[in-house]
Amino acid sequence: ELRRDAQIRPEEPWFIGQQVRDALLRTHGIAVDEVVMLRAGGAPRSPGGKVQRGKCKADYEQGTLAALG
């Protein structure tokens, strides 16, 4: 999770995503095609504060998820 005031260079989301993919493959044997990074608080949430995973998926598939990079 990134601090809300974090300043990120345009290439950093790709680099961090690559590190996550490599770690998942090395540690768990899971090959991941894509890692999507959001700013802190950027995921849609229910009124109770839970992340709405279905809405995240739908937004991602429609290209409307506010991803970094």
PDB file of C-alpha atoms in Angstrom:
ATOM      1  CA  GLU A   1       0.000   0.000   0.000  1.00  0.00           C
ATOM      2  CA  LEU A   2       1.295   3.435  -0.895  1.00  0.00           C
ATOM      3  CA  ARG A   3       1.009   6.473   1.321  1.00  0.00           C
ATOM      4  CA  ARG A   4      -1.577   8.917   0.047  1.00  0.00           C
ATOM      5  CA  ASP A   5       1.112  11.551  -0.459  1.00  0.00           C
ATOM      6  CA  ALA A   6       3.590   9.191  -2.159  1.00  0.00           C
ATOM      7  CA  GLN A   7       5.230  10.556  -5.272  1.00  0.00           C
ATOM      8  CA  ILE A   8       5.823   7.790  -7.785  1.00  0.00           C
ATOM      9  CA  ARG A   9       7.779   7.936 -10.979  1.00  0.00           C
ATOM     10  CA  PRO A  10       5.948   6.574 -14.041  1.00  0.00           C
ATOM     11  CA  GLU A  11       8.174   3.475 -14.248  1.00  0.00           C
ATOM     12  CA  GLU A  12       7.772   2.432 -10.603  1.00  0.00           C
ATOM     13  CA  PRO A  13       4.366   0.684 -10.819  1.00  0.00           C
ATOM     14  CA  TRP A  14       5.736  -1.607 -13.547  1.00  0.00           C
ATOM     15  CA  PHE A  15       8.877  -2.390 -11.532  1.00  0.00           C
ATOM     16  CA  ILE A  16       6.948  -3.088  -8.321  1.00  0.00           C
ATOM     17  CA  GLY A  17       4.456  -5.240 -10.225  1.00  0.00           C
ATOM     18  CA  GLN A  18       7.320  -7.246 -11.700  1.00  0.00           C
ATOM     19  CA  GLN A  19       8.737  -7.819  -8.225  1.00  0.00           C
ATOM     20  CA  VAL A  20       5.337  -9.042  -6.989  1.00  0.00           C
ATOM     21  CA  ARG A  21       4.949 -11.403  -9.981  1.00  0.00           C
ATOM     22  CA  ASP A  22       8.455 -12.808  -9.457  1.00  0.00           C
ATOM     23  CA  ALA A  23       7.880 -13.330  -5.719  1.00  0.00           C
ATOM     24  CA  LEU A  24       4.543 -15.116  -6.270  1.00  0.00           C
ATOM     25  CA  LEU A  25       6.091 -17.437  -8.828  1.00  0.00           C
ATOM     26  CA  ARG A  26       9.195 -18.148  -6.751  1.00  0.00           C
ATOM     27  CA  THR A  27       7.429 -18.569  -3.408  1.00  0.00           C
ATOM     28  CA  HIS A  28       4.096 -20.139  -4.355  1.00  0.00           C
ATOM     29  CA  GLY A  29       4.518 -21.349  -7.935  1.00  0.00           C
ATOM     30  CA  ILE A  30       1.740 -19.011  -9.090  1.00  0.00           C
ATOM     31  CA  ALA A  31       2.198 -17.310 -12.467  1.00  0.00           C
ATOM     32  CA  VAL A  32       0.447 -13.928 -12.508  1.00  0.00           C
ATOM     33  CA  ASP A  33      -0.229 -12.124 -15.787  1.00  0.00           C
ATOM     34  CA  GLU A  34      -0.817  -8.678 -14.361  1.00  0.00           C
ATOM     35  CA  VAL A  35      -0.543  -6.810 -11.077  1.00  0.00           C
ATOM     36  CA  VAL A  36      -2.731  -3.721 -10.764  1.00  0.00           C
ATOM     37  CA  MET A  37      -1.686  -1.069  -8.273  1.00  0.00           C
ATOM     38  CA  LEU A  38      -4.040   1.489  -6.784  1.00  0.00           C
ATOM     39  CA  ARG A  39      -3.420   4.453  -4.545  1.00  0.00           C
ATOM     40  CA  ALA A  40      -4.340   3.920  -0.891  1.00  0.00           C
ATOM     41  CA  GLY A  41      -8.118   4.095  -0.643  1.00  0.00           C
ATOM     42  CA  GLY A  42      -8.473   3.692  -4.424  1.00  0.00           C
ATOM     43  CA  ALA A  43     -10.458   0.448  -4.351  1.00  0.00           C
ATOM     44  CA  PRO A  44     -14.256   0.724  -4.328  1.00  0.00           C
ATOM     45  CA  ARG A  45     -15.651   0.044  -0.868  1.00  0.00           C
ATOM     46  CA  SER A  46     -19.026  -0.778   0.615  1.00  0.00           C
ATOM     47  CA  PRO A  47     -20.653   1.615   3.091  1.00  0.00           C
ATOM     48  CA  GLY A  48     -19.255  -0.692   5.811  1.00  0.00           C
ATOM     49  CA  GLY A  49     -15.708  -0.191   4.487  1.00  0.00           C
ATOM     50  CA  LYS A  50     -15.122  -3.602   2.893  1.00  0.00           C
ATOM     51  CA  VAL A  51     -13.412  -3.750  -0.501  1.00  0.00           C
ATOM     52  CA  GLN A  52     -15.986  -4.537  -3.199  1.00  0.00           C
ATOM     53  CA  ARG A  53     -14.058  -7.237  -5.062  1.00  0.00           C
ATOM     54  CA  GLY A  54     -16.801  -7.741  -7.652  1.00  0.00           C
ATOM     55  CA  LYS A  55     -16.849  -4.022  -8.440  1.00  0.00           C
ATOM     56  CA  CYS A  56     -13.039  -4.015  -8.641  1.00  0.00           C
ATOM     57  CA  LYS A  57     -13.185  -6.847 -11.163  1.00  0.00           C
ATOM     58  CA  ALA A  58     -15.920  -5.168 -13.219  1.00  0.00           C
ATOM     59  CA  ASP A  59     -14.073  -1.828 -13.224  1.00  0.00           C
ATOM     60  CA  TYR A  60     -10.838  -3.580 -14.223  1.00  0.00           C
ATOM     61  CA  GLU A  61     -12.533  -5.441 -17.085  1.00  0.00           C
ATOM     62  CA  GLN A  62     -14.179  -2.218 -18.305  1.00  0.00           C
ATOM     63  CA  GLY A  63     -10.906  -0.301 -18.056  1.00  0.00           C
ATOM     64  CA  THR A  64     -12.313   2.146 -15.509  1.00  0.00           C
ATOM     65  CA  LEU A  65     -10.301   1.062 -12.450  1.00  0.00           C
ATOM     66  CA  ALA A  66      -8.116   3.997 -11.350  1.00  0.00           C
ATOM     67  CA  ALA A  67      -4.838   2.110 -11.603  1.00  0.00           C
ATOM     68  CA  LEU A  68      -1.361   3.571 -11.304  1.00  0.00           C
ATOM     69  CA  GLY A  69       0.922   3.371 -14.300  1.00  0.00           C
TER      70      GLY A  69
END
